[in-house]
Structure formats: C-alpha cells, structure tokens
C-alpha cells in the first residue's frame, strides 16, 4: 500500500531510498562525526542520545525526522557529509526545517556538482507516524513523498 504526503521543497530532486526514522531531533554533529572524522562511509549514527538512529547507517537512506538540533555547526556538517559522499539520499522533515539544516541543504544544492540530496519539510506528524525503518520512500520534484508500506528486503 502506498501513501502520499505533500511538503515544501527546500532542495529539489527525485530519489527512491529505504527509510530510517527518528522521532526526535537529529543532532547533526554527533550523528555524522564518525563519517566525517573517521571515514565511516556508511555514516553510522554516532549520537548515543538518539535511540531511534544510534548505530544505524544513514548514508544513502531516506532520513525521516522532525528537525535537527544541536550546535551551530549543523549546516556545515551536512554540507561536508554531502561533499564526502556520506549524506542521506534525502532528508524528510515532518516540521518546518530549522535554519541550520536549511543552510546545509541549500549550500550542498548550490555549491556541489553531481548527486543532489533532496530535502522536503512540512510533511506533518502523520508522515512521521506512518513511515517506519525499512519502508521504501520516493521523493518527487514537486514535494510529493510516497511511502510504500511494504518493507523492502534488506537481506
């Protein structure tokens, strides 16, 4: 079963990816530190305070979250993850995007060539309650996000 949600496009693009879901704010620096500092190509979440994402790979995944939290380095951390090819396939925010994540999303969209990282916000609480880890998510250019209730086979 497929369900559609409509959000606001922050950074455009189309992508299909497997969802990873956080029901709390994503501390960008703590989450991506291993990827940026120690070369973790899977961008395994290093934030021990995020029980939903801790120790899960984020690179190439549809990162579904309410917003980002933490240090003012958040935008630069996102940009650097994109520059190093360790970014999520897309970032899908249930709430309006915070200014730091918006800065990183816009910088990567404007400054980097090649793969884009679509970013959609204002998808609503219903979106975040519906999507689960392992579901397939499709992002369209117009801000439509389709979530396939069937889990993908990860094995």
mmCIF file with all atom_site columns, N, CA and C in Angstrom, residues 4-5 7 11 16 20-21 32 118 132:
data_model
loop_
_atom_site.group_PDB
_atom_site.id
_atom_site.type_symbol
_atom_site.label_atom_id
_atom_site.label_alt_id
_atom_site.label_comp_id
_atom_site.label_asym_id
_atom_site.label_entity_id
_atom_site.label_seq_id
_atom_site.pdbx_PDB_ins_code
_atom_site.Cartn_x
_atom_site.Cartn_y
_atom_site.Cartn_z
_atom_site.occupancy
_atom_site.B_iso_or_equiv
_atom_site.pdbx_formal_charge
_atom_site.auth_seq_id
_atom_site.auth_comp_id
_atom_site.auth_asym_id
_atom_site.auth_atom_id
_atom_site.pdbx_PDB_model_num
ATOM 1  N N  . UNK A 1 4   ? 0.696  8.982  0.089  1.00 0.00 ? 4   UNK A N  1
ATOM 2  C CA . UNK A 1 4   ? 1.377  10.197 -0.351 1.00 0.00 ? 4   UNK A CA 1
ATOM 3  C C  . UNK A 1 4   ? 1.254  11.301 0.681  1.00 0.00 ? 4   UNK A C  1
ATOM 4  N N  . UNK A 1 5   ? 2.340  12.059 0.800  1.00 0.00 ? 5   UNK A N  1
ATOM 5  C CA . UNK A 1 5   ? 2.388  13.234 1.659  1.00 0.00 ? 5   UNK A CA 1
ATOM 6  C C  . UNK A 1 5   ? 2.955  14.372 0.822  1.00 0.00 ? 5   UNK A C  1
ATOM 7  N N  . UNK A 1 7   ? 4.891  18.073 0.907  1.00 0.00 ? 7   UNK A N  1
ATOM 8  C CA . UNK A 1 7   ? 5.648  19.013 1.716  1.00 0.00 ? 7   UNK A CA 1
ATOM 9  C C  . UNK A 1 7   ? 6.163  20.157 0.864  1.00 0.00 ? 7   UNK A C  1
ATOM 10 N N  . UNK A 1 11  ? 15.267 21.676 -1.132 1.00 0.00 ? 11  UNK A N  1
ATOM 11 C CA . UNK A 1 11  ? 16.287 21.343 -2.122 1.00 0.00 ? 11  UNK A CA 1
ATOM 12 C C  . UNK A 1 11  ? 15.674 20.274 -3.025 1.00 0.00 ? 11  UNK A C  1
ATOM 13 N N  . UNK A 1 16  ? 14.632 7.486  -4.786 1.00 0.00 ? 16  UNK A N  1
ATOM 14 C CA . UNK A 1 16  ? 13.976 6.394  -4.068 1.00 0.00 ? 16  UNK A CA 1
ATOM 15 C C  . UNK A 1 16  ? 14.990 5.816  -3.109 1.00 0.00 ? 16  UNK A C  1
ATOM 16 N N  . UNK A 1 20  ? 15.023 5.504  7.152  1.00 0.00 ? 20  UNK A N  1
ATOM 17 C CA . UNK A 1 20  ? 15.450 5.394  8.545  1.00 0.00 ? 20  UNK A CA 1
ATOM 18 C C  . UNK A 1 20  ? 14.773 6.554  9.260  1.00 0.00 ? 20  UNK A C  1
ATOM 19 N N  . UNK A 1 21  ? 14.200 6.271  10.423 1.00 0.00 ? 21  UNK A N  1
ATOM 20 C CA . UNK A 1 21  ? 13.290 7.219  11.061 1.00 0.00 ? 21  UNK A CA 1
ATOM 21 C C  . UNK A 1 21  ? 13.761 7.586  12.455 1.00 0.00 ? 21  UNK A C  1
ATOM 22 N N  . UNK A 1 32  ? 26.907 12.590 12.616 1.00 0.00 ? 32  UNK A N  1
ATOM 23 C CA . UNK A 1 32  ? 27.785 12.421 11.455 1.00 0.00 ? 32  UNK A CA 1
ATOM 24 C C  . UNK A 1 32  ? 29.273 12.462 11.792 1.00 0.00 ? 32  UNK A C  1
ATOM 25 N N  . UNK A 1 118 ? 17.794 15.655 -2.100 1.00 0.00 ? 118 UNK A N  1
ATOM 26 C CA . UNK A 1 118 ? 16.505 16.321 -1.953 1.00 0.00 ? 118 UNK A CA 1
ATOM 27 C C  . UNK A 1 118 ? 16.146 16.510 -0.478 1.00 0.00 ? 118 UNK A C  1
ATOM 28 N N  . UNK A 1 132 ? 8.171  3.967  8.611  1.00 0.00 ? 132 UNK A N  1
ATOM 29 C CA . UNK A 1 132 ? 8.938  3.108  9.520  1.00 0.00 ? 132 UNK A CA 1
ATOM 30 C C  . UNK A 1 132 ? 10.256 2.730  8.843  1.00 0.00 ? 132 UNK A C  1
#
